Structure formats: C-alpha cells, structure tokens
XYZ file of C-alpha atoms in Angstrom:
668
model
C 127.960 113.261 52.183
C 127.417 109.626 51.256
C 124.818 107.602 53.092
C 126.049 105.579 56.042
C 125.542 101.846 55.534
C 123.499 100.028 58.175
C 123.698 96.249 58.444
C 120.257 94.668 58.455
C 119.045 91.118 58.919
C 116.492 89.815 56.368
C 113.407 90.781 58.408
C 114.797 94.220 59.140
C 115.629 94.772 55.470
C 112.114 93.843 54.413
C 110.706 96.359 56.911
C 113.063 99.078 55.651
C 112.271 98.403 51.976
C 108.471 98.435 52.454
C 107.730 102.150 52.203
C 104.331 102.294 50.499
C 101.011 101.303 52.056
C 100.180 100.221 55.620
C 102.866 98.268 57.495
C 102.853 96.659 60.961
C 106.262 95.849 62.452
C 106.155 93.668 65.570
C 109.508 94.504 67.156
C 110.598 92.419 70.132
C 112.751 93.865 72.927
C 116.290 94.617 71.774
C 115.549 93.693 68.162
C 117.103 96.815 66.651
C 113.803 98.639 66.279
C 115.284 102.145 66.327
C 117.756 101.209 63.605
C 114.934 99.853 61.464
C 112.763 102.935 61.966
C 115.580 105.353 61.137
C 116.833 103.279 58.197
C 113.303 103.154 56.815
C 113.041 106.961 56.970
C 116.424 107.247 55.249
C 115.265 104.811 52.552
C 112.128 106.889 51.983
C 114.305 109.958 51.455
C 116.515 108.007 49.054
C 113.402 107.185 47.032
C 112.651 110.866 46.575
C 110.007 111.313 49.240
C 110.359 114.908 50.511
C 111.407 115.379 54.146
C 108.403 117.618 54.728
C 106.052 114.764 53.770
C 107.297 112.465 56.550
C 105.944 112.472 60.108
C 107.569 110.196 62.699
C 105.968 110.002 66.148
C 107.224 108.423 69.345
C 106.592 108.805 73.088
C 109.567 110.567 74.663
C 111.581 113.598 73.663
C 114.749 111.565 74.143
C 113.563 108.914 71.688
C 112.553 111.589 69.185
C 115.967 113.278 69.420
C 117.754 109.947 69.037
C 115.644 109.039 66.021
C 116.304 112.364 64.304
C 120.042 112.215 65.035
C 120.369 108.709 63.643
C 118.532 109.674 60.460
C 120.999 112.552 60.050
C 123.919 110.160 60.524
C 122.585 107.675 57.996
C 121.683 110.222 55.326
C 124.401 112.794 55.927
C 121.685 115.442 55.695
C 120.546 118.083 58.197
C 116.935 116.869 57.777
C 115.669 120.310 58.755
C 112.251 119.703 57.139
C 111.693 116.290 58.717
C 109.115 116.130 61.532
C 110.228 113.781 64.316
C 108.231 114.397 67.463
C 106.305 113.026 70.399
C 102.522 112.856 70.056
C 102.052 115.688 72.513
C 104.762 117.900 71.027
C 103.152 117.414 67.633
C 99.843 118.404 69.204
C 101.506 121.566 70.544
C 102.801 122.363 67.036
C 99.286 122.140 65.670
C 97.844 124.258 68.484
C 100.482 126.972 68.060
C 99.283 127.381 64.481
C 95.598 126.507 64.697
C 94.302 126.978 68.274
C 92.706 130.291 67.289
C 90.126 128.242 65.361
C 88.651 127.345 68.764
C 89.097 130.775 70.337
C 92.422 130.420 72.158
C 94.735 133.431 72.327
C 98.402 133.242 71.275
C 100.967 132.075 73.842
C 98.585 129.831 75.767
C 99.907 128.045 78.875
C 100.209 124.275 79.206
C 99.120 123.244 82.698
C 100.678 120.352 84.548
C 98.711 118.286 87.078
C 99.299 120.700 89.952
C 98.256 123.725 87.886
C 95.213 121.789 86.741
C 94.213 121.005 90.343
C 94.528 124.674 91.280
C 92.268 125.642 88.399
C 89.781 122.919 89.326
C 89.666 124.202 92.898
C 88.987 127.720 91.617
C 86.142 126.381 89.503
C 84.698 124.565 92.529
C 84.842 127.754 94.606
C 83.011 129.630 91.856
C 80.173 127.101 92.259
C 80.398 127.310 96.086
C 81.591 123.690 96.247
C 84.163 122.400 98.730
C 86.296 119.287 98.281
C 89.106 117.614 100.162
C 92.423 117.505 98.318
C 92.118 113.801 97.460
C 88.562 114.323 96.200
C 89.849 117.006 93.836
C 92.574 114.668 92.581
C 90.010 111.931 91.976
C 87.787 114.387 90.105
C 90.730 115.533 87.993
C 91.402 111.920 86.972
C 87.714 111.375 86.271
C 87.497 114.545 84.150
C 90.562 113.364 82.226
C 88.782 110.070 81.526
C 85.706 111.980 80.336
C 87.732 114.282 78.111
C 89.664 111.438 76.506
C 86.677 109.143 76.080
C 87.769 106.481 78.564
C 84.545 107.121 80.524
C 81.146 108.593 79.689
C 78.535 110.579 81.603
C 75.785 108.498 83.165
C 73.429 108.675 86.132
C 76.225 107.652 88.524
C 78.478 110.612 87.768
C 76.490 113.365 86.012
C 76.272 115.359 89.267
C 79.835 116.450 88.468
C 78.990 117.828 85.024
C 78.429 121.464 86.187
C 81.883 121.461 87.782
C 83.395 119.912 84.649
C 81.867 122.634 82.477
C 82.997 125.346 84.899
C 86.494 123.864 84.935
C 86.669 124.011 81.134
C 85.503 127.635 81.247
C 88.219 128.490 83.766
C 90.863 126.806 81.639
C 89.734 128.817 78.630
C 89.690 132.031 80.672
C 93.253 131.388 81.820
C 94.103 130.692 78.159
C 95.424 127.315 79.253
C 95.345 123.741 78.023
C 96.265 120.585 79.886
C 98.110 117.456 78.771
C 94.961 115.776 77.449
C 94.096 118.870 75.418
C 97.288 118.479 73.398
C 95.568 115.531 71.714
C 91.852 116.267 72.123
C 91.932 119.876 70.896
C 93.778 119.087 67.622
C 91.223 116.322 67.039
C 88.402 118.834 67.601
C 90.012 121.184 65.093
C 90.453 118.383 62.527
C 86.872 117.187 62.937
C 85.313 120.664 62.836
C 87.429 122.249 60.117
C 87.911 120.146 56.999
C 90.365 122.615 55.487
C 92.759 122.173 58.412
C 92.542 118.377 58.267
C 93.117 118.438 54.502
C 96.160 120.670 54.984
C 97.766 118.134 57.343
C 96.791 115.138 55.202
C 98.482 116.706 52.197
C 101.529 117.754 54.226
C 102.162 114.397 55.924
C 101.625 111.675 53.337
C 103.996 109.214 55.052
C 103.584 108.476 58.757
C 105.522 106.304 61.186
C 104.403 105.570 64.743
C 106.964 104.106 67.134
C 105.995 102.251 70.354
C 102.558 101.737 68.864
C 101.469 99.468 71.725
C 101.618 102.530 74.001
C 99.135 104.606 72.003
C 95.706 105.312 73.426
C 92.528 104.945 71.395
C 92.480 108.731 71.149
C 96.066 108.978 69.909
C 95.399 106.315 67.309
C 92.304 108.235 66.166
C 94.388 111.434 66.045
C 96.990 109.978 63.703
C 94.500 107.874 61.719
C 92.656 111.078 60.750
C 95.808 112.280 59.003
C 96.893 108.911 57.580
C 93.568 107.672 56.226
C 93.662 109.643 52.953
C 96.868 108.102 51.565
C 97.249 105.022 53.788
C 101.041 105.234 54.003
C 101.280 104.486 57.717
C 103.806 102.261 59.466
C 103.173 101.230 63.081
C 106.032 99.710 65.081
C 105.415 98.081 68.425
C 105.374 95.041 70.686
C 102.237 93.971 72.509
C 104.449 92.172 75.070
C 105.744 95.575 76.189
C 102.380 97.299 76.626
C 102.557 98.566 80.231
C 100.724 101.885 80.250
C 97.018 101.057 80.432
C 96.730 103.316 83.500
C 97.368 106.326 81.262
C 95.140 105.166 78.446
C 97.511 103.007 76.380
C 95.694 100.196 74.632
C 97.647 97.425 72.916
C 94.387 96.395 71.239
C 95.160 99.271 68.869
C 97.324 96.718 67.062
C 94.173 94.688 66.379
C 92.269 97.862 65.470
C 95.004 98.857 63.032
C 94.761 95.429 61.389
C 90.994 95.876 60.988
C 91.218 99.454 59.695
C 93.935 98.541 57.177
C 93.125 94.928 56.214
C 95.717 94.822 53.420
C 98.626 95.751 55.673
C 101.913 93.834 55.630
C 103.113 92.390 58.956
C 106.790 91.773 59.766
C 108.139 90.294 63.017
C 111.573 91.185 64.414
C 112.570 88.454 66.891
C 116.371 88.448 66.810
C 117.666 90.205 69.936
C 120.902 92.206 69.869
C 120.886 93.279 73.531
C 120.748 90.489 76.076
C 122.423 87.156 76.768
C 120.677 83.918 75.894
C 120.021 83.238 79.584
C 118.191 86.530 80.062
C 116.142 85.971 76.909
C 115.259 82.415 77.904
C 113.937 83.717 81.223
C 111.989 86.519 79.523
C 110.451 84.187 76.925
C 109.396 81.705 79.629
C 107.685 84.424 81.667
C 105.790 86.171 78.862
C 104.614 82.862 77.374
C 102.154 82.684 80.293
C 100.169 85.584 78.824
C 97.299 84.434 76.631
C 96.264 87.484 74.617
C 99.436 88.177 72.624
C 101.062 87.754 69.248
C 103.296 84.700 69.258
C 106.998 85.492 69.128
C 110.202 84.254 70.737
C 113.329 86.326 71.118
C 116.652 84.692 70.268
C 120.311 85.697 70.149
C 123.708 84.412 69.082
C 125.357 85.868 72.218
C 126.334 83.053 74.606
C 129.531 84.517 76.090
C 128.280 86.028 79.356
C 127.040 84.633 82.685
C 124.763 81.658 82.220
C 122.699 82.292 85.359
C 120.606 85.048 86.875
C 121.579 85.827 90.478
C 118.710 85.901 92.978
C 118.890 86.951 96.637
C 116.395 86.681 99.514
C 117.712 89.051 102.227
C 116.119 89.506 105.639
C 114.927 93.058 104.966
C 115.074 95.983 102.572
C 118.162 97.451 104.249
C 120.155 94.292 103.542
C 118.658 94.276 100.051
C 120.079 97.764 99.445
C 123.415 96.789 101.024
C 123.689 93.812 98.678
C 123.081 96.024 95.654
C 125.646 98.589 96.853
C 128.250 95.858 97.446
C 127.610 94.393 94.025
C 127.970 97.842 92.413
C 131.390 98.177 94.088
C 132.434 94.737 92.882
C 131.266 95.301 89.306
C 133.215 98.553 89.149
C 136.330 96.786 90.397
C 136.136 93.441 88.595
C 134.211 94.268 85.399
C 135.503 97.823 84.910
C 131.850 98.940 84.919
C 130.869 102.578 85.253
C 128.036 103.821 87.429
C 126.107 104.623 84.268
C 126.248 100.950 83.235
C 123.950 100.016 86.111
C 120.205 100.255 86.593
C 118.235 99.626 89.787
C 114.612 98.965 88.851
C 111.645 98.981 91.241
C 107.922 98.547 90.734
C 106.869 101.575 92.808
C 108.420 104.860 93.929
C 108.025 103.862 97.575
C 110.787 101.275 97.128
C 113.302 103.990 96.222
C 113.742 105.272 99.784
C 116.074 102.582 101.155
C 117.952 102.555 97.847
C 118.493 106.317 97.955
C 119.629 106.139 101.573
C 122.231 103.512 100.692
C 123.453 105.306 97.567
C 123.821 108.595 99.442
C 125.581 106.951 102.389
C 128.113 105.370 100.029
C 128.686 108.547 97.997
C 127.489 106.829 94.844
C 126.191 109.292 92.247
C 122.711 108.421 91.056
C 119.753 109.814 89.208
C 116.085 109.058 89.863
C 113.602 108.606 87.028
C 109.892 107.993 87.277
C 109.547 110.300 90.277
C 108.908 114.016 90.560
C 111.770 116.502 90.457
C 112.082 118.645 93.576
C 111.775 121.790 91.481
C 108.567 120.536 89.865
C 106.669 120.215 93.142
C 103.678 122.546 93.270
C 104.801 124.481 96.318
C 108.260 125.054 94.830
C 106.784 126.150 91.502
C 104.498 128.579 93.350
C 107.421 130.233 95.123
C 109.550 130.307 91.985
C 106.609 132.005 90.253
C 106.578 134.660 92.998
C 110.300 135.244 92.546
C 109.941 135.494 88.786
C 107.170 138.085 89.085
C 109.227 140.007 91.633
C 112.156 140.147 89.196
C 109.890 140.684 86.170
C 106.312 141.860 86.909
C 105.435 141.596 83.213
C 105.667 137.779 83.373
C 101.982 137.051 82.683
C 102.244 133.262 82.978
C 103.717 133.317 86.482
C 101.504 136.213 87.589
C 98.404 134.184 86.725
C 99.815 131.330 88.778
C 100.225 133.382 91.972
C 97.560 136.069 91.819
C 95.220 133.841 93.814
C 97.795 131.609 95.539
C 97.242 131.932 98.458
C 93.622 132.935 97.972
C 93.109 136.724 97.755
C 89.454 136.922 96.809
C 90.224 137.791 93.187
C 87.428 135.895 91.501
C 86.572 134.897 87.974
C 84.934 138.228 87.051
C 87.847 140.263 88.408
C 90.313 138.134 86.511
C 88.300 138.524 83.324
C 88.340 142.307 83.809
C 92.139 142.236 84.233
C 92.562 140.129 81.076
C 90.196 142.384 79.092
C 92.034 145.511 80.284
C 95.359 143.966 79.326
C 94.111 143.237 75.817
C 92.481 146.664 75.460
C 95.621 148.532 76.534
C 97.937 146.028 74.823
C 99.975 145.696 78.011
C 101.008 143.084 80.566
C 98.572 141.879 83.215
C 100.594 143.644 85.914
C 100.319 146.949 84.087
C 96.604 146.301 83.624
C 96.259 145.807 87.392
C 98.157 149.072 87.930
C 95.792 150.865 85.568
C 92.722 149.454 87.315
C 94.005 150.286 90.813
C 94.977 153.829 89.880
C 91.963 154.510 87.643
C 89.140 156.814 88.636
C 86.254 154.701 87.371
C 87.378 151.123 87.838
C 84.993 148.307 86.962
C 86.163 146.386 90.023
C 84.675 146.442 93.513
C 86.532 148.388 96.234
C 87.433 145.195 98.134
C 88.908 143.654 94.998
C 90.865 146.819 94.227
C 92.216 146.774 97.777
C 93.295 143.135 97.384
C 95.023 143.931 94.090
C 96.786 146.908 95.634
C 98.041 144.720 98.487
C 99.338 142.249 95.899
C 101.203 145.006 94.033
C 102.695 146.329 97.268
C 103.900 142.821 98.127
C 105.654 142.539 94.760
C 107.237 145.993 95.031
C 108.301 145.486 98.663
C 110.118 142.246 97.943
C 111.635 143.633 94.773
C 113.295 146.225 97.017
C 114.261 143.612 99.627
C 115.907 141.315 97.113
C 117.760 144.177 95.446
C 119.105 145.795 98.638
C 122.796 144.947 98.463
C 121.874 141.495 97.067
C 122.510 139.916 100.486
C 120.463 137.667 102.761
C 118.371 136.408 99.843
C 117.376 133.273 101.744
C 116.305 135.254 104.794
C 114.115 137.496 102.640
C 112.661 134.374 101.040
C 111.729 132.928 104.432
C 110.146 136.261 105.355
C 108.134 136.132 102.138
C 106.709 132.727 103.110
C 105.281 134.423 106.208
C 104.139 137.543 104.353
C 102.004 135.546 101.947
C 101.052 133.033 104.692
C 101.893 130.025 102.568
C 101.648 127.785 105.634
C 98.045 128.908 106.117
C 97.449 128.210 102.444
C 98.737 124.642 102.868
C 96.618 124.070 105.968
C 93.586 125.186 103.984
C 94.549 122.973 101.044
C 94.972 119.940 103.292
C 92.106 120.756 105.606
C 91.534 117.338 107.149
C 93.683 116.181 110.049
C 94.693 113.132 108.040
C 96.379 115.425 105.543
C 98.150 117.733 108.014
C 101.315 115.674 107.569
C 101.149 116.378 103.832
C 100.974 120.120 104.544
C 104.022 119.919 106.818
C 105.897 117.854 104.237
C 105.265 120.509 101.584
C 106.278 123.379 103.848
C 109.452 121.489 104.767
C 110.214 121.443 101.041
C 109.975 125.249 101.039
C 112.386 125.465 103.953
C 114.746 123.168 102.074
C 114.407 125.408 99.003
C 115.466 128.400 101.132
C 118.393 126.368 102.465
C 119.484 125.644 98.893
C 119.440 129.375 98.173
C 121.371 130.157 101.355
C 124.122 127.655 100.600
C 124.395 129.019 97.075
C 124.629 132.680 98.062
C 127.209 131.895 100.762
C 129.419 129.896 98.408
C 132.783 131.674 98.292
C 133.089 130.905 94.594
C 129.833 132.705 93.822
C 130.937 136.194 92.799
C 127.457 137.475 91.908
C 124.763 136.096 94.255
C 121.718 137.797 92.746
C 118.170 136.518 92.660
C 118.087 136.674 88.857
C 121.226 134.576 88.631
C 119.774 132.047 91.087
C 116.565 131.729 89.065
C 118.548 131.266 85.862
C 120.697 128.648 87.566
C 117.832 126.471 88.748
C 116.208 126.762 85.330
C 119.266 125.700 83.370
C 120.812 123.203 85.742
C 119.162 121.743 88.826
C 121.521 118.855 89.373
C 125.195 118.006 89.619
C 126.251 116.123 86.510
C 129.081 114.352 88.337
C 131.920 112.608 86.517
C 130.871 112.351 82.849
C 133.131 109.319 82.347
C 131.538 107.366 85.197
C 127.965 108.600 84.881
C 125.370 107.845 87.548
C 123.587 104.764 88.778
C 120.085 104.798 87.302
C 117.448 104.325 90.010
C 114.028 104.171 88.426
C 110.626 102.566 88.267
C 110.209 99.794 85.731
C 107.786 102.005 83.836
C 110.484 104.677 83.504
C 113.009 102.087 82.282
C 110.981 101.302 79.172
C 113.149 101.828 76.096
C 116.395 101.839 78.107
C 119.059 99.208 78.622
C 121.937 98.669 81.051
C 124.836 96.236 81.225
C 123.900 95.316 84.781
C 120.339 95.417 86.125
C 119.211 95.036 89.739
C 115.516 94.201 89.944
C 114.516 94.871 93.557
C 111.376 94.098 95.537
C 110.187 91.175 93.402
C 107.490 90.212 95.879
C 103.832 89.309 95.706
C 101.730 92.430 96.172
C 104.493 94.564 94.664
C 104.783 92.823 91.304
C 102.108 91.860 90.487
C 100.903 94.954 92.325
C 98.057 94.187 94.718
C 96.014 97.281 93.830
C 96.310 96.717 90.084
C 95.230 93.100 90.351
C 92.324 94.075 92.618
C 91.048 96.474 89.952
C 90.961 93.852 87.219
C 92.060 90.247 86.726
C 93.291 91.287 83.277
C 95.905 93.423 85.013
C 97.854 90.286 85.963
C 98.900 90.037 82.323
C 99.991 93.679 82.248
C 101.979 93.171 85.454
C 103.637 90.176 83.790
C 104.460 92.374 80.778
C 106.003 94.846 83.209
C 108.182 92.090 84.689
C 109.143 91.043 81.146
C 110.180 94.621 80.351
C 112.324 94.714 83.507
C 114.124 91.484 82.625
C 114.855 92.593 79.062
C 116.516 95.857 80.179
C 119.643 93.812 81.104
C 122.428 93.293 78.596
C 124.927 91.169 80.531
C 123.916 90.502 84.120
C 120.630 90.428 85.998
C 120.240 90.412 89.788
C 116.846 89.841 91.396
C 116.078 90.502 95.060
C 113.033 89.753 97.197
C 112.968 90.371 100.939
C 111.694 88.262 103.816
C 110.387 91.397 105.551
C 109.944 94.959 104.337
C 109.287 98.242 106.127
C 106.167 100.142 105.149
C 105.127 103.558 106.466
C 103.746 102.171 109.717
C 105.025 98.643 110.198
C 107.257 95.801 109.097
C 105.462 93.217 106.976
C 106.238 89.646 106.001
C 106.963 89.221 102.288
C 106.260 86.416 99.827
C 108.204 85.992 96.577
C 106.444 87.099 93.410
C 104.667 84.245 91.607
C 106.405 85.449 88.436
C 109.673 84.056 89.813
C 108.216 80.548 89.562
C 107.746 81.099 85.821
C 111.502 81.420 85.273
C 113.136 78.010 84.657
C 114.922 77.237 87.898
C 118.041 76.122 86.051
C 118.588 79.736 85.010
C 118.657 81.009 88.612
C 121.560 80.961 91.044
C 120.385 81.537 94.610
C 123.070 83.430 96.528
C 123.540 84.442 100.144
C 124.002 88.107 100.980
C 127.278 87.202 102.692
C 128.660 86.119 99.331
C 128.711 89.735 98.197
C 128.957 91.630 101.484
C 132.319 93.245 100.715
C 133.698 96.750 100.829
C 134.846 98.693 97.800
C 138.467 98.207 98.908
C 137.956 94.441 99.223
C 136.376 94.360 95.801
C 139.356 96.227 94.379
C 141.778 93.822 96.096
C 139.842 90.874 94.681
C 139.980 92.362 91.203
C 143.713 93.092 91.461
C 144.390 89.541 92.613
C 142.632 88.215 89.525
C 144.790 90.212 87.117
C 146.971 88.070 84.812
C 150.246 89.485 86.133
C 149.352 88.126 89.587
C 148.739 84.576 88.403
C-alpha cells in the first residue's frame, strides 16, 4: 500500500526530515505534534531504518495506541516490529524478560497504591510497629521519593530505614513490584549488567520521547542509558505544559537534554491548528507571566468562531452547575453539538460532586476522568479477590491478596513456607496450603495451621453457597462480609475516631457492590446469573457506553485533560485557593508558575468555545465559604471576556430546542 501523504508546514517538515542525531522539538499546544511524531517515524522507515530499531515512548496507553495507529495509516504497514509504548509499559517489557537477573520469579504482580499500603502495613507489623492510616500513606509517598531519588536519607528521616528495608523484603517475598519499580528496576539491571544494557542499545538505535516535559529525572536517565551510545534521540515537548511535578516530572529535563547533547537541533512548532484566535490570545497572555520558559507564541489562521470567552460569576456552586447544564442543552440544540464534544474541567476532584449531581439529575451521560473507578477501590478489589479465589482457588495473585485480609495471623515465615512448598511441589499456593494442612510433619505451628484450615473452609463453604442453584448471590455476598468480618477489618484500619467516617464510607461501597450484584441477578434479561459470569462482566465492562453517536460529557480534572481537546470547554471553579491551589502555593512559591501552566493547559483544551465560571460562595465539607476570583483571570485581556448573567442561559432543553428551531432559515 502506498504511503499516505501528510501535509506539513515548514517547521513540521524540518522536524520530520531530521532523523539522525539528537533533536529537540518544542511543540506548542495544538501544533500538530502527534502528526509530526508519527510522520517522523514513517520517514525513518522510508529511509530503511528497521522497525525493530525504533522505540517511541509516551505517557498514556491511549496516546501510544493513537501513535501506532497513525504510523500504520501513513505507511500502510502493520508495523508489528515497531515498539510504541508508555515508559512504564516498556519497563514491564524489560522486566518480563530480565527481572530474573535480580531474583524475581516469573509472573510477578504489579501492586497499585492500595496493594502497596497493605504490604507496607504487613512490614510494619513484622517489626512490631503501629501506624495510623494517614501515617502509612505519608510513609508510602516518602519511600517512593527515596526509591526514585527525589529525596535522600538523612538524620531527619533515617529512623524509617528499617521499615523501608523490611517493606522491600516483603515486596520481594510477594514477588511483587510497584509503579516506581517499573522504572527503577530496569535501571538497576542496566547499571549492573552491561550485557543487558548493550543488548537494548543495539536493539533501539533510534528513540523518540513524546511529552518530554513530563519525564522525571529518573525516566530521562532510564532512556538516556539506551540512547547515549548512538545519540539518535528525539525529544518532543512543551515546557509551558509541564504540570506534573507532584509525581516527579521535571521540565528542567529539557535543559539537561540540551547540556547532555550540546550539538542537538532545536525546532519550535508555534502554529496552532486547534483553537480560535481569541482562545490563543488569552492563553498566550496568561503564560507570558511565567519567567522560566522558552519563548514562544501560538498563532492560528482560524478567526471564524466566537470572538469572546464567556465568564460567569454565579452565587454558588449549584447555580454554577445549573449554568453549565443549561449551556450544554443549548449547545446541543443550537450548535448540533454532541455530549462528547463537551468537557467540564475542574482543578480538584472535590469540585466534581455538584457537577455529577446536576448531570445525573438531568439524565446527561457523562464519564469521569482523573478520579478512581469504583471497581478499583481497595475494599472492592479485596472482595472481588475473594470471589475470584472462591471460583478458582488456584488463582495465586488473588489468594495472596486475601490470605491476610482481614488479618489471620499468617506471618512472613508462614507465607514463605507456603511459597516454598508451592515451588517444591510445582503447584498452586492453595494446593500447597492443602498439603501443609493435611501433612503429618508440617513446618508450620499448630495455630497457623488452624488459621489456614479456617481459611480453606471459608473458601469451600462459599463455593458451595454460590453454586447452590445460582440464586441469592447478593445475599450470600453480604453474608460473606460478616463471615470474614470486613467491617472489623476497616475499623482496625481506620483506628482513630477521626477516620471512622472513612471506614463507614468504604463499607457503604461494599453494600453498594452487593446491590449492583442483586440488580444484575434479578434482571429479567439475564438468563444465566452465575458468579463467574458476573465477575467476567465487571472485568470486561464496568460502565454503560450510552449512545455511541452522542458520546458522553467529559467531566475531569485539568490534569486528566492534558493531551485532549473538546469543541466546548467549561472551566469551573476558577477561584483563588483553587487555581492557583492554596496548598500547592504554600509548599513552594515556584508552584505559582506550575499552577499558571495548569490554567494555560485548561484554556488550550478548547477548540471553539470557552466558558469560565467562578462562584461567590462555595460549599465545602463543613461550611459555605466566600470565594475570590482567581488572579489568573486578571491576566486575560479584558476585551476577550464577555461577562454574562446566569439568567441569560437559564433555559430548559425544550426552550433551547425552540430557540434553535426559530433560528432555522426556513423560519426567517
């Protein structure tokens, strides 16, 4: 198949044609960066560079899939040997092949934050240490900083080193790695085993890094180890969109890259293909107030759309949400917009509540990004793990998750004995437990054997319950909560009175989970209400996709909106203390510039229309507070803003439709 032609402006073409040596592409928002990256890969292939020699890294699976698909479209090739991946997925690829160099067993688990906290608590118990839940979370963040080099041991924190070492031992015993390990462990392997590093240097002679401003010092070191031998590395990014310092991102990597590769070529992409001139003028005016940045100014030839940005100052957050709902109705009626064309952006998750209430009340389909999925909550994952072991006792990963949740007194030594027995007999952990319980000369203490036998009886009892006629699944699930005393487990986890509400909140989630199951098994259209089918269902599809032609309104944090764009953007809660966020600014004065970059990112998500709201009062958890507009609003030229009253848009969907019909040409 012939290559698909891609139209490029002069700067883009220069970036695509520069395929040898180090290259820095400064790509402004909406400047066609993805097209440049994919066209450059296609051009490399056209010049005879093998697919297997190219490594392209980005930060989300969605971006990686899009990049790979566009390369396929341009080249007409399947590109089956091309590596397009996220940093962490690439780290997983390396670990799957090379983790045994550091003593990991095959099929290791990757722990999320909740799993990590559970393991950390186990390690603390082994050392006879007790911590409140928040203390454990703080320690987990601190240990992450230590592991990734963001902090170092000194006389103010070295009292935690024994726990850190014990935590690492527990992780290794559970044959588990965490998110940080997906970068740090490959680096350890590269630095300790020259033959492995050489293998990857020879394999990947051409490297591209997208969203380079979001890389951490560690990620840059990771990829620099591979790239340094041949120097064919292209980094694409925009320091004005660096908004992830809280997770280690460091836009100073751009400066470091310039120092490490002093002969690099730099190309700036400033022409914007996304937003109207009004939106870009506002964005340029705001970001110009940052001092430590590469000079650039976005521009566009698009002058056809609205010449002002609408701004509203409602009395409270309920009226703010009502305004946004009314405007969504009007846009659907007058602009023929779909729900998927619209994004509601907020600085923090806490601002989503009133928005969700309004969307639900108006039967508007929506999706939330930047928050945690219901099925990813720790308590839900624990119960799902129980159900998976009940349906398949040989599921080692889920058995390890629940064998001590709630606590059963099965300590580190007992677990090691179970793992060793499993390896010796070449069987599952459950079968190893069976062997130990039924054996004549078990290495385990009688109390431990009794606890393990109780655990096995629990699994077998509920296997029978869930299989008996396949009815009343939800009722059996609620009984199981009591049998394992998960409420007691939560009370123990959140031991202080201040956290008792958190325990109740989590148990309420479990009751909701049982309600979900009950509604599903009672659905008349469900011809086979089995537990296995339910588990498969929530794995494959945990949400209603709605009307594919209309999509869903996108409710998300500004951080989650990075890399996305919408025809119509509602930027809510633009108030001092929210953006710039009070806590961030309190931590460091430098954070004001990152908060401004965050505001810049929010503005540049809009293609056609931008609506900004800031309330006079806003409800918090305990009280109603007076609000002050964000100082960033003063940085937008006032001639670009149209201040509107909420009454101007306080219309029903029917009224909006009538207004749209009246404006049709056949009615004029």
